PDB file of C-alpha atoms in Angstrom:
ATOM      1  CA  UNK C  13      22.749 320.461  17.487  1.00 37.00           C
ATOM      2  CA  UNK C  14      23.422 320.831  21.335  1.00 39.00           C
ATOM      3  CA  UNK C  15      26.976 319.296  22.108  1.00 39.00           C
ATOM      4  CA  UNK C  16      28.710 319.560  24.680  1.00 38.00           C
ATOM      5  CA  UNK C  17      30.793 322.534  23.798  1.00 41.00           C
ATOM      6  CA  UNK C  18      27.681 324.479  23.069  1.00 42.00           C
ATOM      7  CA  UNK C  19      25.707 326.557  25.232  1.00 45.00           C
ATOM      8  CA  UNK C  20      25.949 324.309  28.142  1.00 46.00           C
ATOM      9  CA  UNK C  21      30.125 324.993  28.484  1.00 47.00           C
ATOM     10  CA  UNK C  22      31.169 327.824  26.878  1.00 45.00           C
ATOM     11  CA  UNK C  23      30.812 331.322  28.382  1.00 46.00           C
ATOM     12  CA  UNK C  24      31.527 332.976  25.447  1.00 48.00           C
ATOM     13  CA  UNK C  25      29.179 331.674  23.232  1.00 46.00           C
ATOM     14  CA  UNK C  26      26.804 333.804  23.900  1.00 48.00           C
ATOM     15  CA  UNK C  27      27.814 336.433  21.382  1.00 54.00           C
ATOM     16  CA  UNK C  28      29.448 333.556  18.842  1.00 68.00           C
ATOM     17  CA  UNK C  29      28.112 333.156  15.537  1.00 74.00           C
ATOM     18  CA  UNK C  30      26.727 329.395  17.258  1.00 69.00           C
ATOM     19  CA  UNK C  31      24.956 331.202  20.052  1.00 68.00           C
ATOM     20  CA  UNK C  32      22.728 332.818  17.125  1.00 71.00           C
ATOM     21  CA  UNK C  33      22.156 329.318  15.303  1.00 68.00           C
ATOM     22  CA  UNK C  34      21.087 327.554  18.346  1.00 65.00           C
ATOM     23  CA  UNK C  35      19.146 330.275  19.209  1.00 66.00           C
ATOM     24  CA  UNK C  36      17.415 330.340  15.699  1.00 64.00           C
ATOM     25  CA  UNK C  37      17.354 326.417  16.313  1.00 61.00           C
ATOM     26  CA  UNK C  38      14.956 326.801  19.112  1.00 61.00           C
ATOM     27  CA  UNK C  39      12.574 329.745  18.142  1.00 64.00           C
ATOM     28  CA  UNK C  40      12.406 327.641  14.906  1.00 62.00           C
ATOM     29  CA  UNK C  41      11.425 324.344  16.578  1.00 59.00           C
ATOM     30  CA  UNK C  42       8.679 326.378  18.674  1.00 58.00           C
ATOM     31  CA  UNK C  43       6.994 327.927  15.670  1.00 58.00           C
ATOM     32  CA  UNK C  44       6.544 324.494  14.352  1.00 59.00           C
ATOM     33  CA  UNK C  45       5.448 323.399  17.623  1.00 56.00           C
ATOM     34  CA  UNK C  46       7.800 320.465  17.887  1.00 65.00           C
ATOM     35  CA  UNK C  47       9.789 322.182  21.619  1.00 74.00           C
ATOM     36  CA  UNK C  48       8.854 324.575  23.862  1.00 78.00           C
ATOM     37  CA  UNK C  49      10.819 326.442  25.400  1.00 79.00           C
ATOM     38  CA  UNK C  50      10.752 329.558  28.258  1.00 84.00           C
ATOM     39  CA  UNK C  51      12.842 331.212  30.159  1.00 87.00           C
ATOM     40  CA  UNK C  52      11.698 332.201  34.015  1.00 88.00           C
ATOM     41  CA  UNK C  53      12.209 335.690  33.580  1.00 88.00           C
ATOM     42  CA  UNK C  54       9.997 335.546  30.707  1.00 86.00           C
ATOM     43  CA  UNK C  55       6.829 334.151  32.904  1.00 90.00           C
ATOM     44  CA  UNK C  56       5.134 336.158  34.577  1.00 92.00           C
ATOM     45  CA  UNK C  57       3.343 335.685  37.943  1.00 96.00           C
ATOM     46  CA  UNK C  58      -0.364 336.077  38.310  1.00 97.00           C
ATOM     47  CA  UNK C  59      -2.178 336.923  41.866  1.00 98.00           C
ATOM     48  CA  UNK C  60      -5.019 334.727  42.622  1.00 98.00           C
ATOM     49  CA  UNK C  61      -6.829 335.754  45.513  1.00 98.00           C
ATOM     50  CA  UNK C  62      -8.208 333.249  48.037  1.00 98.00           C
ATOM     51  CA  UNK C  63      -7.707 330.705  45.176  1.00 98.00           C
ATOM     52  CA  UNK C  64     -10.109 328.025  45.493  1.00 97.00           C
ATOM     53  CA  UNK C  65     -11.765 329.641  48.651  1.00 98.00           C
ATOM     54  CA  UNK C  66      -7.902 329.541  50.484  1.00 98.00           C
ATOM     55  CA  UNK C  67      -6.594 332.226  52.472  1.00 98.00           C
ATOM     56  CA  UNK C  68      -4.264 335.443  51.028  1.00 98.00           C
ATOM     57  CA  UNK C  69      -3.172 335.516  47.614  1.00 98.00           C
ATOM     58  CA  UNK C  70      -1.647 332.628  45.776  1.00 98.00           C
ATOM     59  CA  UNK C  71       0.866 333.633  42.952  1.00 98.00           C
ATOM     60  CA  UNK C  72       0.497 331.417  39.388  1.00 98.00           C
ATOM     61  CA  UNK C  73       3.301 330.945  36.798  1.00 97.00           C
ATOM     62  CA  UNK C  74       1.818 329.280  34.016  1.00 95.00           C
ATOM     63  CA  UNK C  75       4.645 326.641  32.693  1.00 95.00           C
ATOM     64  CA  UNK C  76       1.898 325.748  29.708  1.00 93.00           C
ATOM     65  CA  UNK C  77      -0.831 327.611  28.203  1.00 91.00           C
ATOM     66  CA  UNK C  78      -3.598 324.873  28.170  1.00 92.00           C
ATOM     67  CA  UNK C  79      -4.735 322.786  26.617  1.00 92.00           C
ATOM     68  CA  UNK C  80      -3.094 323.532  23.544  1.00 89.00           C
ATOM     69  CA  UNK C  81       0.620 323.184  24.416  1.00 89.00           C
ATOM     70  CA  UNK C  82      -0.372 319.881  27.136  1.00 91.00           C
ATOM     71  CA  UNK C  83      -1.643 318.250  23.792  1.00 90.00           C
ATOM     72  CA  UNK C  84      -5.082 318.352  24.377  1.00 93.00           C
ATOM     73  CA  UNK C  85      -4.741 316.310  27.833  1.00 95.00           C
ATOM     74  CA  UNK C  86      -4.629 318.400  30.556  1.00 96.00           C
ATOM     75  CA  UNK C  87      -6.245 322.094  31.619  1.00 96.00           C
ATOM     76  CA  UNK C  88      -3.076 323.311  34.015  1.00 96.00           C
ATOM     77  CA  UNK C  89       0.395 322.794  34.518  1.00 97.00           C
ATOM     78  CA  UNK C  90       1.838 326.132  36.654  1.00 97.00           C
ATOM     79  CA  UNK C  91       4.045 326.924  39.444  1.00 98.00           C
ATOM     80  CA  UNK C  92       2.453 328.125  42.387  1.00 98.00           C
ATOM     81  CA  UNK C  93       4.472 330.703  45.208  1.00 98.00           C
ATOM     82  CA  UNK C  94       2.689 330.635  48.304  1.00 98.00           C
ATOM     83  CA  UNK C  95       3.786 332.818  51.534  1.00 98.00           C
ATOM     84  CA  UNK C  96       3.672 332.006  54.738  1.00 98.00           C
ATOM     85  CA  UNK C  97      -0.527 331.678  56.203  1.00 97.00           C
ATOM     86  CA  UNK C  98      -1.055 331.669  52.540  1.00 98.00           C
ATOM     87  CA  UNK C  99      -3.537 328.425  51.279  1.00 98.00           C
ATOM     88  CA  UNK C 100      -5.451 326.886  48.405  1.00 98.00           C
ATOM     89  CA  UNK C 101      -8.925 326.085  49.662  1.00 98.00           C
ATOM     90  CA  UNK C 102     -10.647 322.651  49.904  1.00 98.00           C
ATOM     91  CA  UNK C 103     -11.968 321.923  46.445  1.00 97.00           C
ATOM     92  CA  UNK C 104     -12.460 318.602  44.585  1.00 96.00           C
ATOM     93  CA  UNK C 105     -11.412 317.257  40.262  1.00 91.00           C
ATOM     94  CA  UNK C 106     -14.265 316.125  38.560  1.00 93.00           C
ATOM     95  CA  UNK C 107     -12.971 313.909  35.946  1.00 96.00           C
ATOM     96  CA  UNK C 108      -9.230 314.968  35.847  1.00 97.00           C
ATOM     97  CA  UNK C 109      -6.690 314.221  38.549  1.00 97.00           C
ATOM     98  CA  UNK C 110      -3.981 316.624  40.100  1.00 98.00           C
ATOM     99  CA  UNK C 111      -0.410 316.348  40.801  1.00 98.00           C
ATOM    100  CA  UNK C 112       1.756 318.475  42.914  1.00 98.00           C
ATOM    101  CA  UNK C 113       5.540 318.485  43.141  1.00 98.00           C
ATOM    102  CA  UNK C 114       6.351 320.025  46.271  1.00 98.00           C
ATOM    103  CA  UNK C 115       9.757 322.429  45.078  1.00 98.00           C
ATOM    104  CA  UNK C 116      10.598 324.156  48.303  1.00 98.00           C
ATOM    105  CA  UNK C 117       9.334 325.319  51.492  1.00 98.00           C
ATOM    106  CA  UNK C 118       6.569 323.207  53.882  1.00 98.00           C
ATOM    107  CA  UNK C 119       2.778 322.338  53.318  1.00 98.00           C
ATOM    108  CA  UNK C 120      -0.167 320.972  55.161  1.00 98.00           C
ATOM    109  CA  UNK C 121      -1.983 319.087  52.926  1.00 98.00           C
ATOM    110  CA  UNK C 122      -5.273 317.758  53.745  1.00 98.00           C
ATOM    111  CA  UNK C 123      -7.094 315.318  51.382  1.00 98.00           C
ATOM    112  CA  UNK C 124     -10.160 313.469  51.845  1.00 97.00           C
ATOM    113  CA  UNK C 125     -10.234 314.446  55.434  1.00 97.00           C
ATOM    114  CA  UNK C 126      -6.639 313.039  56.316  1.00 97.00           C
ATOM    115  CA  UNK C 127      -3.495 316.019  56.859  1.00 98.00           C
ATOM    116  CA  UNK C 128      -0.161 314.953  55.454  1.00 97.00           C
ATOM    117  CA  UNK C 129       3.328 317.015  55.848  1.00 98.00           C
ATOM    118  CA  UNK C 130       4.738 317.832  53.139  1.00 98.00           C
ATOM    119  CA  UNK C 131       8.420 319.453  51.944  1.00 98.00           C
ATOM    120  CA  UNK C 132      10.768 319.695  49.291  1.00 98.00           C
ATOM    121  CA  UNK C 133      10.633 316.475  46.866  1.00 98.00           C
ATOM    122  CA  UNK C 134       7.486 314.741  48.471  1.00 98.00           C
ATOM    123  CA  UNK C 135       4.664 314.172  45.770  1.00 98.00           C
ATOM    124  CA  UNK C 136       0.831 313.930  45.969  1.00 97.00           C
ATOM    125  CA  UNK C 137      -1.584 312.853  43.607  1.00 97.00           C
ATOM    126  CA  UNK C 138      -5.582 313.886  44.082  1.00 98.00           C
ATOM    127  CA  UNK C 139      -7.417 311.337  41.715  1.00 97.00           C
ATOM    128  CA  UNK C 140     -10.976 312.402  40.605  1.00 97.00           C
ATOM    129  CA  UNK C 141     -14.020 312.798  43.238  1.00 97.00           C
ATOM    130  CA  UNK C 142     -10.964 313.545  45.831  1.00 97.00           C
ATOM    131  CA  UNK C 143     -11.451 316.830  48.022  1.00 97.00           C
ATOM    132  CA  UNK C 144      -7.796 318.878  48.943  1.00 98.00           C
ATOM    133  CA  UNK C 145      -6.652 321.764  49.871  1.00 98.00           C
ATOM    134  CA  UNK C 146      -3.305 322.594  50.555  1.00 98.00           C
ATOM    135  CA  UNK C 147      -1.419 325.799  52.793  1.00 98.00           C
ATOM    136  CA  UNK C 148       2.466 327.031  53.330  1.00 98.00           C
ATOM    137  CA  UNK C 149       3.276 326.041  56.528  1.00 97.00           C
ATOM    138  CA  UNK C 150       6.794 327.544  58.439  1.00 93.00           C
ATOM    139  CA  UNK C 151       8.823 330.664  57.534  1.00 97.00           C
ATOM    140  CA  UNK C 152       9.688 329.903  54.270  1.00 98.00           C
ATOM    141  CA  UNK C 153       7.396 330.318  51.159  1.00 98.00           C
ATOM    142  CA  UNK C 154       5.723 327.262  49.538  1.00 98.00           C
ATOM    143  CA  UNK C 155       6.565 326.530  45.754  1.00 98.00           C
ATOM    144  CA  UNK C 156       5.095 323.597  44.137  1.00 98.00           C
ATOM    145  CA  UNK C 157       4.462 322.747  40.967  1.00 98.00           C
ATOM    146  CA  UNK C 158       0.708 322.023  39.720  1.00 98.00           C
ATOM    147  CA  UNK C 159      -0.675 319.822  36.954  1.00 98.00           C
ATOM    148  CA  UNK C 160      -4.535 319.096  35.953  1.00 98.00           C
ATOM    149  CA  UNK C 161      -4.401 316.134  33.536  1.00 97.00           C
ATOM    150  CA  UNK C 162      -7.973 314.791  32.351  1.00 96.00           C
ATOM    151  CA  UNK C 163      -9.133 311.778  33.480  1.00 92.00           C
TER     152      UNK C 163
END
């Protein structure tokens, strides 16, 4: 249904007669739950203050409502903005693991008692028993994306 002429290229189909049945195409395929789909505008962010025990306030996108939409597997999976001085507090997975994507920005990550730098691309992993916490470091705002998976 999605070629290359469709709402990929063309500008104008946005107001074409195949705008409206790709459109229909996806709302249809997320009532039956076989796609989800959102659009960024459409989440919106929640304040969490000292998340975790962290300093300032942390703000949450949820990407999936869990566990339903991660199938049962996980209990998060969110974007998280943080400013400047702003942190997630030490805190430790019992039985599930966490990954973080870092997006943009910088971040002092500490896990298990060792600090690692982290920016834009770089990955961590904290596998159950492990104890992290992780804070914005720089000018720029920290956004990373989060997901809990059960272990």
């Amino acid at each position: 249904m999605f070629k290359k002429d469709g709402l990929n290229g063309d500008k104008t189909l946005e107001n074409s007669e195949k705008a409206v049945e790709e459109k229909n195409y996806i709302l249809e395929r997320m009532v039956k739950g076989r796609m989800l789909y959102r659009k960024k505008k459409d989440m919106i962010p929640v304040p969490i203050e000292h998340c975790m025990g962290g300093e300032g306030t942390v703000m949450m996108e949820k990407l999936l409502e869990a566990p339903g939409e991660m199938q049962g597997k996980g209990r998060a999976y969110v974007r998280h903005t943080l400013n400047p001085g702003v942190s997630i507090g030490k805190h430790q997975h019992e039985h599930e693991m966490e990954s973080m994507v870092i997006l943009s920005g910088k971040a002092r990550h500490e896990i298990n008692g060792i600090v690692q730098q982290l920016e834009q691309g770089d990955i961590i992993v904290a596998e159950p028993g492990d104890i992290h916490g992780i804070a914005c470091e720089g000018n720029e705002p920290l956004i990373l994306i989060a997901q809990v998976l059960y272990a």
